Short mmCIF file of C-alpha atoms and ligand atoms in Angstrom, two decimals:
data_model
loop_
_atom_site.label_atom_id
_atom_site.label_comp_id
_atom_site.label_asym_id
_atom_site.label_seq_id
_atom_site.Cartn_x
_atom_site.Cartn_y
_atom_site.Cartn_z
CA MET A 69 -21.24 -14.26 40.80
CA TYR A 70 -20.05 -12.82 44.16
CA ASN A 71 -23.42 -11.71 45.40
CA CYS A 72 -22.76 -13.10 48.86
CA PRO A 73 -21.06 -10.24 50.81
CA ASP A 74 -18.83 -12.59 52.79
CA GLU A 75 -17.45 -14.16 49.64
CA LEU A 76 -16.86 -10.72 48.09
CA SER A 77 -14.95 -9.36 51.06
CA LYS A 78 -12.73 -12.44 51.04
CA VAL A 79 -11.95 -11.92 47.39
CA LEU A 80 -11.16 -8.22 47.82
CA SER A 81 -8.89 -8.86 50.78
CA GLY A 82 -7.20 -11.70 48.97
CA SER A 83 -7.61 -13.91 52.02
CA ASN A 84 -9.16 -16.70 50.03
CA MET A 85 -6.13 -17.00 47.73
CA HIS A 86 -3.39 -19.49 48.23
CA ASN A 87 -0.01 -17.85 48.47
CA ASN A 88 1.12 -19.22 45.13
CA GLN A 89 -1.99 -17.84 43.43
CA LYS A 90 -1.61 -14.37 44.87
CA PHE A 91 1.55 -13.40 43.00
CA LEU A 92 1.34 -14.80 39.53
CA SER A 93 4.80 -13.61 38.62
CA GLY A 94 7.39 -11.20 39.90
CA PHE A 95 7.15 -8.69 42.69
CA ASP A 96 3.73 -7.71 44.03
CA GLY A 97 4.33 -4.00 43.26
CA ILE A 98 4.38 -4.47 39.49
CA ARG A 99 1.36 -2.75 37.98
CA PRO A 100 1.47 -2.33 34.17
CA ARG A 101 -1.56 -0.04 34.34
CA ARG A 102 0.63 2.75 35.79
CA LEU A 103 1.93 3.30 32.25
CA ARG A 104 -1.63 3.91 31.09
CA LEU A 105 -2.51 6.41 33.85
CA ASN A 106 -3.00 9.45 31.63
CA THR A 107 -2.44 10.64 28.07
CA THR A 108 0.94 12.20 28.76
CA ILE A 109 2.34 9.04 30.29
CA ARG A 110 0.75 6.89 27.60
CA ASN A 111 2.27 9.07 24.87
CA LEU A 112 5.68 9.05 26.53
CA CYS A 113 5.71 5.28 26.55
CA SER A 114 3.98 4.49 23.27
CA GLU A 115 6.07 2.13 21.17
CA ASN A 116 4.83 3.30 17.79
CA THR A 117 3.53 6.64 16.63
CA LEU A 118 1.85 7.20 13.32
CA GLN A 119 3.22 10.32 11.62
CA LYS A 120 2.51 12.25 8.46
CA LYS A 121 5.82 11.06 7.04
CA HIS A 122 4.36 7.55 6.94
CA LEU A 123 1.55 8.50 4.55
CA ILE A 124 1.66 8.02 0.79
CA SER A 125 -1.30 9.03 -1.32
CA PRO A 126 -2.32 6.93 -4.35
CA LEU A 127 -3.99 9.05 -7.05
CA PHE A 128 -5.90 8.26 -10.25
CA ILE A 129 -5.39 10.31 -13.39
CA GLN A 130 -7.70 10.27 -16.41
CA ASP A 131 -7.40 12.51 -19.47
CA SER A 132 -10.89 11.95 -20.83
CA VAL A 133 -12.70 13.64 -17.94
CA LYS A 134 -13.21 17.26 -16.91
CA GLY A 135 -12.33 18.02 -13.31
CA LYS A 136 -12.82 15.00 -11.11
CA ILE A 137 -15.22 12.09 -10.98
CA GLU A 138 -15.94 10.22 -7.79
CA ILE A 139 -15.29 6.47 -7.93
CA ASN A 140 -18.56 4.68 -7.12
CA SER A 141 -17.08 2.01 -4.90
CA MET A 142 -14.60 4.40 -3.25
CA PRO A 143 -16.57 7.39 -1.92
CA GLY A 144 -14.20 10.33 -1.37
CA CYS A 145 -11.73 9.10 -4.05
CA PHE A 146 -11.66 10.52 -7.54
CA ARG A 147 -10.37 10.10 -11.04
CA HIS A 148 -8.75 13.47 -11.75
CA ASP A 149 -7.92 15.41 -14.85
CA ILE A 150 -4.50 17.05 -14.70
CA ASP A 151 -5.66 20.37 -13.18
CA SER A 152 -7.69 18.63 -10.52
CA LEU A 153 -4.77 16.29 -9.80
CA LEU A 154 -2.39 19.22 -9.36
CA ARG A 155 -4.88 20.83 -6.94
CA GLU A 156 -5.16 17.58 -4.99
CA ILE A 157 -1.36 17.39 -4.74
CA GLU A 158 -1.12 21.01 -3.61
CA GLU A 159 -3.72 20.47 -0.88
CA SER A 160 -2.04 17.26 0.23
CA MET A 161 1.35 18.99 0.41
CA HIS A 162 -0.16 21.70 2.60
CA LEU A 163 -1.21 18.90 4.93
CA GLY A 164 2.30 17.46 4.96
CA ILE A 165 2.02 14.65 2.40
CA ASN A 166 4.78 14.70 -0.19
CA ILE A 167 4.76 11.22 -1.70
CA PHE A 168 2.26 10.22 -4.36
CA ALA A 169 1.69 7.00 -6.31
CA LEU A 170 0.08 7.51 -9.70
CA PHE A 171 -2.31 5.20 -11.53
CA PRO A 172 -3.62 5.94 -15.04
CA VAL A 173 -7.03 5.36 -16.55
CA ILE A 174 -6.12 4.56 -20.14
CA LYS A 175 -8.64 5.03 -22.95
CA ASN A 176 -9.91 1.77 -24.42
CA GLU A 177 -8.74 2.67 -27.93
CA LEU A 178 -5.15 2.90 -26.62
CA LYS A 179 -5.18 -0.60 -25.15
CA CYS A 180 -3.86 -3.64 -26.98
CA PRO A 181 -2.82 -7.20 -26.07
CA ASN A 182 0.81 -6.11 -25.63
CA GLY A 183 0.13 -2.93 -23.67
CA THR A 184 2.38 -0.94 -26.02
CA GLU A 185 1.01 2.38 -24.75
CA ALA A 186 3.05 1.73 -21.58
CA LEU A 187 6.19 2.60 -23.59
CA ASN A 188 4.85 5.79 -25.13
CA GLN A 189 6.77 8.81 -23.81
CA ASP A 190 3.75 11.03 -24.49
CA SER A 191 1.35 8.75 -22.66
CA LEU A 192 -0.74 9.85 -19.70
CA ILE A 193 1.65 8.91 -16.88
CA PRO A 194 4.87 10.39 -18.36
CA GLN A 195 3.00 13.61 -19.14
CA THR A 196 1.53 13.73 -15.66
CA LEU A 197 4.90 13.07 -14.02
CA GLN A 198 6.43 15.95 -15.96
CA LYS A 199 3.67 18.36 -15.05
CA ILE A 200 3.76 17.47 -11.36
CA LYS A 201 7.55 17.82 -11.20
CA GLU A 202 7.43 21.17 -13.00
CA LYS A 203 4.95 22.58 -10.52
CA PHE A 204 6.00 20.72 -7.37
CA PRO A 205 9.66 19.70 -7.57
CA GLY A 206 9.55 18.78 -3.88
CA THR A 207 7.26 15.82 -4.45
CA VAL A 208 8.44 12.23 -4.47
CA LEU A 209 6.60 10.38 -7.20
CA ILE A 210 6.02 6.65 -7.44
CA ALA A 211 5.25 5.17 -10.85
CA ASP A 212 3.63 1.76 -10.87
CA LEU A 213 5.20 -0.67 -13.33
CA ALA A 214 2.63 -3.18 -14.56
CA LEU A 215 0.88 -3.58 -17.86
CA ASP A 216 -2.70 -4.07 -16.69
CA PRO A 217 -3.87 -0.48 -17.24
CA TYR A 218 -2.60 -0.81 -20.84
CA THR A 219 -3.54 -4.33 -21.93
CA SER A 220 -6.87 -5.05 -23.62
CA HIS A 221 -7.23 -8.31 -21.63
CA GLY A 222 -6.41 -6.66 -18.28
CA GLN A 223 -3.56 -9.01 -17.32
CA ASP A 224 -0.35 -7.49 -15.90
CA GLY A 225 1.75 -8.87 -18.75
CA VAL A 226 1.71 -10.13 -22.31
CA LEU A 227 0.19 -13.55 -23.08
CA ASP A 228 1.75 -16.53 -24.82
CA GLU A 229 -0.15 -18.83 -27.19
CA ASN A 230 -1.70 -20.61 -24.18
CA ASN A 231 -2.86 -17.36 -22.61
CA TYR A 232 -0.22 -17.77 -19.89
CA VAL A 233 1.38 -14.49 -18.84
CA ASP A 234 4.81 -14.67 -20.47
CA ASN A 235 7.31 -13.80 -17.75
CA ASP A 236 10.43 -12.92 -19.71
CA ARG A 237 8.76 -10.94 -22.48
CA THR A 238 6.82 -8.99 -19.87
CA VAL A 239 10.00 -8.26 -17.91
CA LYS A 240 11.62 -6.79 -21.04
CA ILE A 241 8.69 -4.41 -21.51
CA LEU A 242 8.67 -3.44 -17.84
CA SER A 243 12.36 -2.62 -17.88
CA GLU A 244 11.74 -0.28 -20.84
CA MET A 245 8.69 1.20 -19.13
CA ALA A 246 10.91 1.96 -16.14
CA ILE A 247 13.16 4.13 -18.33
CA VAL A 248 10.23 6.04 -19.85
CA HIS A 249 8.76 6.79 -16.44
CA ALA A 250 12.06 7.55 -14.75
CA GLN A 251 13.05 9.99 -17.50
CA ALA A 252 9.67 11.70 -17.21
CA GLY A 253 10.23 12.38 -13.51
CA ALA A 254 9.34 9.31 -11.45
CA ASP A 255 11.62 9.08 -8.41
CA ILE A 256 10.57 5.57 -7.47
CA LEU A 257 9.71 2.76 -9.87
CA ALA A 258 7.34 0.26 -8.36
CA PRO A 259 6.97 -3.03 -10.23
CA SER A 260 3.60 -4.38 -9.07
CA ASP A 261 3.38 -7.17 -11.62
CA MET A 262 4.93 -10.11 -9.68
CA MET A 263 6.96 -11.38 -12.64
CA ASP A 264 10.15 -13.25 -11.68
CA ARG A 265 13.54 -11.49 -11.99
CA ARG A 266 12.07 -8.15 -12.98
CA VAL A 267 13.90 -6.16 -10.30
CA GLN A 268 17.26 -7.24 -11.67
CA ALA A 269 16.26 -6.37 -15.24
CA ILE A 270 14.87 -2.97 -14.23
CA ARG A 271 17.95 -2.09 -12.13
CA LYS A 272 20.29 -3.04 -14.97
CA ASN A 273 18.39 -0.99 -17.49
CA LEU A 274 18.13 2.05 -15.21
CA ASP A 275 21.87 1.94 -14.53
CA GLN A 276 22.73 1.54 -18.21
CA ASN A 277 20.64 4.62 -18.91
CA ASN A 278 22.42 6.62 -16.25
CA LEU A 279 19.41 6.63 -13.98
CA ILE A 280 21.42 5.35 -11.03
CA ASN A 281 19.56 7.31 -8.38
CA LYS A 282 16.10 6.13 -9.28
CA LEU A 283 14.76 3.85 -6.56
CA ILE A 284 13.04 0.52 -7.00
CA LEU A 285 10.17 -0.23 -4.69
CA SER A 286 9.38 -3.84 -5.41
CA TYR A 287 5.99 -5.29 -4.65
CA SER A 288 7.59 -8.43 -3.19
CA ALA A 289 4.53 -9.92 -1.64
CA LYS A 290 1.54 -8.99 -3.69
CA TYR A 291 -1.32 -11.36 -3.10
CA ALA A 292 -4.09 -12.36 -5.50
CA SER A 293 -6.71 -10.55 -3.48
CA ALA A 294 -10.40 -9.76 -3.67
CA PHE A 295 -9.51 -6.53 -1.86
CA TYR A 296 -8.47 -5.02 -5.24
CA GLY A 297 -12.05 -5.03 -6.54
CA PRO A 298 -12.79 -1.30 -6.18
CA PHE A 299 -9.40 -0.37 -7.73
CA ARG A 300 -10.26 -2.26 -10.87
CA ASP A 301 -13.51 -0.24 -10.95
CA ALA A 302 -11.47 2.90 -10.50
CA LEU A 303 -9.24 2.12 -13.47
CA ILE A 304 -12.17 0.77 -15.46
CA SER A 305 -9.66 -1.98 -16.20
CA GLY A 306 -11.34 -5.13 -14.88
CA LEU A 307 -9.96 -8.42 -16.07
CA LYS A 308 -11.70 -9.63 -19.19
CA SER A 309 -11.43 -13.25 -18.03
CA GLY A 310 -9.60 -15.47 -15.56
CA ASP A 311 -7.62 -14.26 -12.57
CA LYS A 312 -4.04 -13.28 -11.65
CA LYS A 313 -3.22 -16.36 -9.60
CA THR A 314 -0.34 -17.58 -11.80
CA TYR A 315 1.72 -14.57 -10.70
CA GLN A 316 0.17 -12.88 -7.67
CA MET A 317 0.64 -14.86 -4.45
CA ASP A 318 -1.73 -17.31 -2.80
CA PHE A 319 -3.19 -15.79 0.36
CA SER A 320 -2.53 -19.04 2.26
CA ASN A 321 1.21 -18.42 2.17
CA SER A 322 3.68 -16.41 4.21
CA LYS A 323 7.02 -18.25 3.93
CA GLU A 324 6.77 -17.62 0.21
CA ALA A 325 6.65 -13.88 0.94
CA ILE A 326 10.03 -14.13 2.67
CA LYS A 327 11.43 -15.99 -0.33
CA GLU A 328 10.14 -13.30 -2.71
CA ALA A 329 11.48 -10.52 -0.48
CA LYS A 330 14.94 -12.11 -0.34
CA LEU A 331 15.09 -12.47 -4.11
CA ASP A 332 14.07 -8.84 -4.62
CA GLU A 333 16.69 -7.72 -2.14
CA GLU A 334 19.38 -9.76 -3.94
CA GLU A 335 18.26 -8.38 -7.28
CA GLY A 336 18.77 -4.81 -6.09
CA ALA A 337 15.45 -3.52 -4.78
CA ASP A 338 15.72 -0.47 -2.51
CA MET A 339 12.41 -0.96 -0.73
CA LEU A 340 9.88 -3.74 -0.52
CA MET A 341 6.11 -3.68 -0.54
CA VAL A 342 3.54 -5.95 1.04
CA LYS A 343 0.04 -5.71 -0.37
CA PRO A 344 -2.75 -5.70 0.83
CA ALA A 345 -2.02 -4.51 4.37
CA LEU A 346 -4.76 -5.23 6.88
CA SER A 347 -5.16 -8.98 6.34
CA TYR A 348 -1.40 -9.35 5.90
CA LEU A 349 0.04 -7.80 9.07
CA ASP A 350 1.71 -11.13 9.81
CA VAL A 351 3.41 -10.99 6.42
CA ILE A 352 4.60 -7.40 7.00
CA TYR A 353 6.01 -8.54 10.34
CA GLN A 354 7.72 -11.63 8.99
CA VAL A 355 9.22 -9.84 5.99
CA SER A 356 10.44 -7.02 8.26
CA GLN A 357 12.21 -9.61 10.44
CA ASN A 358 13.94 -11.05 7.38
CA THR A 359 15.20 -8.03 5.47
CA LYS A 360 17.29 -4.96 6.13
CA LEU A 361 15.32 -2.98 3.54
CA PRO A 362 12.49 -0.59 4.42
CA ILE A 363 9.06 -2.07 3.88
CA LEU A 364 5.99 -0.23 2.70
CA ALA A 365 2.49 -1.60 2.91
CA TYR A 366 -0.38 -0.87 0.57
CA SER A 367 -3.72 -0.48 2.27
CA VAL A 368 -5.69 -1.25 -0.86
CA SER A 369 -8.98 -0.11 -2.31
CA GLY A 370 -11.12 -2.81 -0.67
CA GLU A 371 -9.75 -1.92 2.75
CA TYR A 372 -10.71 1.70 2.14
CA SER A 373 -14.16 0.84 0.81
CA MET A 374 -15.01 -1.41 3.76
CA ILE A 375 -14.24 1.34 6.23
CA LYS A 376 -16.01 4.01 4.17
CA ALA A 377 -19.15 1.93 3.77
CA ALA A 378 -19.36 1.26 7.49
CA ALA A 379 -18.55 4.88 8.34
CA LEU A 380 -21.17 6.24 5.95
CA ASN A 381 -23.72 3.98 7.64
CA GLY A 382 -22.70 5.33 11.02
CA TRP A 383 -21.53 1.86 12.09
CA LEU A 384 -17.89 2.74 12.74
CA ASP A 385 -16.02 5.83 13.88
CA GLU A 386 -13.96 6.39 10.73
CA LYS A 387 -11.25 8.52 12.32
CA GLN A 388 -10.63 6.16 15.24
CA ILE A 389 -10.70 3.08 13.01
CA VAL A 390 -8.35 4.51 10.40
CA LEU A 391 -5.79 5.72 12.93
CA GLU A 392 -5.92 2.33 14.68
CA ILE A 393 -5.43 0.40 11.46
CA LEU A 394 -2.66 2.64 10.11
CA THR A 395 -0.81 2.43 13.42
CA SER A 396 -1.14 -1.36 13.39
CA VAL A 397 0.58 -1.42 10.00
CA ILE A 398 3.49 0.59 11.40
CA ARG A 399 3.56 -1.65 14.50
CA ALA A 400 3.80 -4.69 12.23
CA GLY A 401 7.03 -3.29 10.76
CA ALA A 402 6.20 -1.00 7.83
CA SER A 403 8.01 2.33 7.36
CA GLY A 404 5.21 3.78 5.29
CA ILE A 405 1.69 3.15 4.04
CA LEU A 406 0.00 3.78 0.75
CA THR A 407 -3.53 4.61 1.79
CA TYR A 408 -6.53 6.27 0.18
CA HIS A 409 -7.14 7.78 3.62
CA ALA A 410 -3.80 9.66 3.50
CA LYS A 411 -5.24 13.15 3.11
CA GLN A 412 -8.00 12.62 5.65
CA ALA A 413 -5.58 11.05 8.11
CA ALA A 414 -3.20 13.99 7.73
CA GLN A 415 -6.11 16.32 8.56
CA TRP A 416 -6.85 14.32 11.71
CA PHE A 417 -3.37 14.65 13.20
C1 LIG B 1477 -2.05 -3.45 -10.88
C2 LIG B 1477 -2.40 -2.94 -9.55
C3 LIG B 1477 -3.51 -3.32 -8.78
C4 LIG B 1477 -3.49 -2.53 -7.64
C5 LIG B 1477 -2.38 -1.71 -7.73
N1 LIG B 1477 -1.69 -1.99 -8.90
C6 LIG B 1477 -4.62 -4.24 -9.07
C7 LIG B 1477 -4.36 -5.59 -9.52
O1 LIG B 1477 -3.29 -6.16 -9.34
O2 LIG B 1477 -5.28 -6.12 -10.12
C8 LIG B 1477 -4.53 -2.57 -6.57
C9 LIG B 1477 -4.58 -1.42 -5.66
C10 LIG B 1477 -5.81 -1.30 -4.86
O3 LIG B 1477 -6.68 -2.18 -4.83
O4 LIG B 1477 -5.94 -0.25 -4.21
N2 LIG B 1477 -0.88 -4.08 -11.08
#
């Protein structure tokens, strides 16, 4: 553009600028780039720093496998038997990760329309919680409260005669499930079902059972998202028909997330969750501006798989991308992130 030397020298000397163009704002000495001069200065001034304490590792447990089986659509993630799961937890703890969220792969013959296996004290998750706590009492364990791993139809609740997910009957079951999981060793109960008024029911039931120090992490804003695809593979739990749009939120909405968050706060939630994370940074931000509670974000299976697929093709630098995305979630206002990259990220620090 400035290939004429006379024009270029005028531009560099600023002599072709009008006075009011020369200083766009403020004093001429202001140069924001000074704060980016070198790594030490950049680090000193960075507004957000991703730390190991932010990382929560979701893990899949299956009792009908030996060892661990890699999930096709989530390379590097596994369905573990109990010994393999305990090893995974030990390795993660060595890397500084102490919080785990557990998801069960329930055998088909144990599933039914009402998801009754969710209330069985000897079921896979209660047993797993007990074993982890016995071996690693320093862990903080999150138990997901939703019926979809247990129902034969794959919905998160029980159905009425019109195949509509029956809110109040589901809430009753979830509040019982909370007791079973809390008594088995869960520190944090995380209703991920999006039924109305479940936080209140769960809190009441926990308190009546003397489980006053068990936390509730409520999935306040859980969207009906195609990003959950690989997770449903992982749990071999895919929906038999339909979708989850009568309870999970519409991805067009964000004010609704604030409404949900406020209700959960009023009902006694200790922490709130926004899920998924990457396409919902605006929601994390808006919820964080409207609550005093800590917010966690769930970087879900599809987010992991997208990055993995690109990384395995050599199209993206996995480490740089993951650290950038995780930091953006913290910048948006989250105090922690559930991510399938937790262990890898901890190794990269
Ligand atoms: C079930 C549940 C889902 C996820 C966590 N809990 C799937 C769903 O709602 O269908 C998804 C997590 C992920 O994709 O990583 N209530």
